[in-house]
Coordinates of C-alpha atoms in Angstrom, one line a residue:
X732 CA 3.4 -4.0 -22.1
X733 CA 4.3 -0.2 -20.6
X734 CA 6.6 0.0 -23.5
X735 CA 4.6 -0.4 -25.5
X736 CA 2.4 2.9 -24.8
X737 CA 5.2 4.8 -24.6
X738 CA 6.0 4.0 -28.1
X739 CA 2.8 4.7 -28.9
X740 CA 1.8 7.8 -26.9
X741 CA 5.7 9.2 -28.6
X742 CA 4.6 7.5 -31.8
X743 CA 0.8 10.1 -32.3
X744 CA 2.1 13.0 -31.0
X745 CA 5.4 12.7 -33.4
X746 CA 2.2 12.4 -35.5
X747 CA 0.6 15.4 -34.0
X748 CA 2.8 17.6 -33.9
X749 CA 4.0 17.7 -37.7
X750 CA 3.2 20.0 -39.9
X751 CA 1.9 18.2 -44.1
X752 CA 3.5 20.6 -47.0
X753 CA 0.4 22.3 -48.5
X754 CA -0.2 21.7 -51.8
X755 CA 1.6 25.2 -52.1
X756 CA 4.7 24.4 -50.6
X757 CA 4.4 21.8 -53.0
X758 CA 4.4 23.8 -55.9
X759 CA 7.0 26.3 -55.2
X760 CA 9.0 23.5 -54.2
X761 CA 8.1 22.0 -57.6
X762 CA 9.1 25.2 -59.8
X763 CA 11.7 24.5 -62.2
X764 CA 13.5 21.7 -64.6
X765 CA 13.9 18.0 -63.7
X766 CA 15.2 14.0 -65.1
X767 CA 15.6 11.0 -64.4
X768 CA 17.6 10.1 -60.9
X769 CA 20.6 8.5 -60.6
X770 CA 18.8 5.9 -58.1
X771 CA 15.8 5.3 -60.8
X772 CA 14.9 2.2 -61.7
X773 CA 15.2 3.3 -65.7
X774 CA 18.1 5.4 -65.0
X775 CA 19.9 4.6 -68.5
X776 CA 17.4 3.2 -70.1
X777 CA 15.0 6.9 -70.1
X778 CA 16.7 10.9 -70.7
X779 CA 13.7 13.3 -70.5
X780 CA 13.4 16.8 -69.4
X781 CA 9.9 17.9 -67.5
X782 CA 9.6 22.2 -67.3
X783 CA 7.6 22.7 -64.8
X784 CA 6.8 26.4 -64.9
X785 CA 4.7 28.6 -61.7
X786 CA 2.2 29.5 -64.7
X787 CA 0.9 26.3 -64.3
X788 CA 2.5 25.2 -67.5
X789 CA 5.0 22.5 -68.2
X790 CA 7.1 21.0 -71.0
X791 CA 8.2 16.7 -71.1
X792 CA 11.0 16.9 -73.8
X793 CA 12.0 12.8 -74.6
X794 CA 14.6 11.4 -75.5
X795 CA 14.8 7.9 -77.3
X796 CA 17.0 6.5 -75.1
X797 CA 18.5 7.4 -72.3
X798 CA 21.5 8.3 -73.7
X799 CA 19.9 12.0 -74.3
X800 CA 21.4 12.2 -77.8
X801 CA 18.1 12.7 -80.6
X802 CA 14.4 13.8 -79.3
X803 CA 11.6 11.9 -79.9
X804 CA 8.7 14.1 -78.5
X805 CA 7.9 17.1 -77.6
X806 CA 5.0 17.5 -75.0
X807 CA 3.2 20.7 -73.8
X808 CA 0.4 21.0 -70.8
X809 CA -0.7 22.3 -67.8
X810 CA 0.2 21.0 -64.9
X811 CA -1.8 21.7 -60.3
X812 CA -1.1 20.5 -57.4
X813 CA -4.0 19.9 -55.3
X814 CA -4.5 17.2 -52.9
X815 CA -0.7 15.9 -52.4
X816 CA -1.4 14.5 -55.8
X817 CA 0.4 16.6 -59.3
X818 CA -2.3 16.4 -62.1
X819 CA -0.9 17.0 -66.0
X820 CA -3.1 17.7 -68.7
X821 CA -1.2 17.3 -72.0
X822 CA -2.7 20.6 -74.0
X823 CA 0.0 19.4 -77.3
X824 CA 2.9 17.6 -78.8
X825 CA 4.9 16.4 -82.1
X826 CA 6.9 13.5 -82.7
X827 CA 7.2 10.7 -83.4
X828 CA 6.2 9.2 -80.8
X829 CA 3.4 12.0 -78.6
X830 CA 1.0 12.0 -76.0
X831 CA -2.5 12.5 -77.1
X832 CA -4.2 16.1 -76.5
X833 CA -6.2 16.0 -73.4
X834 CA -5.2 14.0 -71.4
X835 CA -4.8 13.4 -68.2
X836 CA -2.1 12.2 -65.6
X837 CA -2.3 12.4 -62.4
X838 CA 1.0 11.2 -60.2
X839 CA 1.2 11.8 -56.1
X840 CA 3.9 13.4 -54.5
X841 CA 6.3 11.5 -52.1
X842 CA 7.9 13.8 -51.3
X843 CA 9.9 17.1 -53.4
X844 CA 12.9 19.3 -51.9
X845 CA 15.8 21.1 -53.4
X846 CA 17.5 18.5 -55.2
X847 CA 15.1 15.5 -55.4
X848 CA 11.4 15.2 -56.3
X849 CA 10.1 11.0 -55.4
X850 CA 6.2 10.4 -56.7
X851 CA 4.5 7.3 -57.6
X852 CA 3.2 7.2 -61.1
X853 CA -0.8 6.7 -62.1
X854 CA 0.8 3.3 -63.1
X855 CA 2.0 2.4 -59.9
X856 CA 6.4 2.8 -59.9
X857 CA 8.4 4.8 -57.9
X858 CA 9.8 7.4 -59.7
X859 CA 12.4 9.4 -58.5
X860 CA 14.2 12.3 -60.4
X861 CA 16.6 15.0 -60.4
X862 CA 16.8 19.0 -60.5
X863 CA 18.4 19.4 -63.9
X864 CA 18.5 21.9 -67.1
X865 CA 19.8 18.8 -69.0
X866 CA 19.8 15.1 -69.2
X867 CA 22.5 14.2 -68.4

């Protein structure tokens, strides 16, 4: 029993001292280009590059396959992180399979650093990205 109490107190003190990363810091870390990670479930099946700009705009290039040799669609939008949630609003989209203008997608940021970005998609899928301005 004594060990459980100590373990509990230690876990509480860790939670109290851990500083959650602010939306501002998450936003700064997100700026740049991201593509699918080799650790993502759909690596090799999907191909895309999402470029988040510091002015709050995004360009998403979707390829027809994981080989990244043919563009399927290009989507433009705006993005914002608030409460650890990444919200993207589509402002324009064209190509073979464009997204509807005005659609809003909200994802939960799990972790983000200089090299990797993990989030839970609005569909509930754990998505893994790596920082890169090329698809493969």
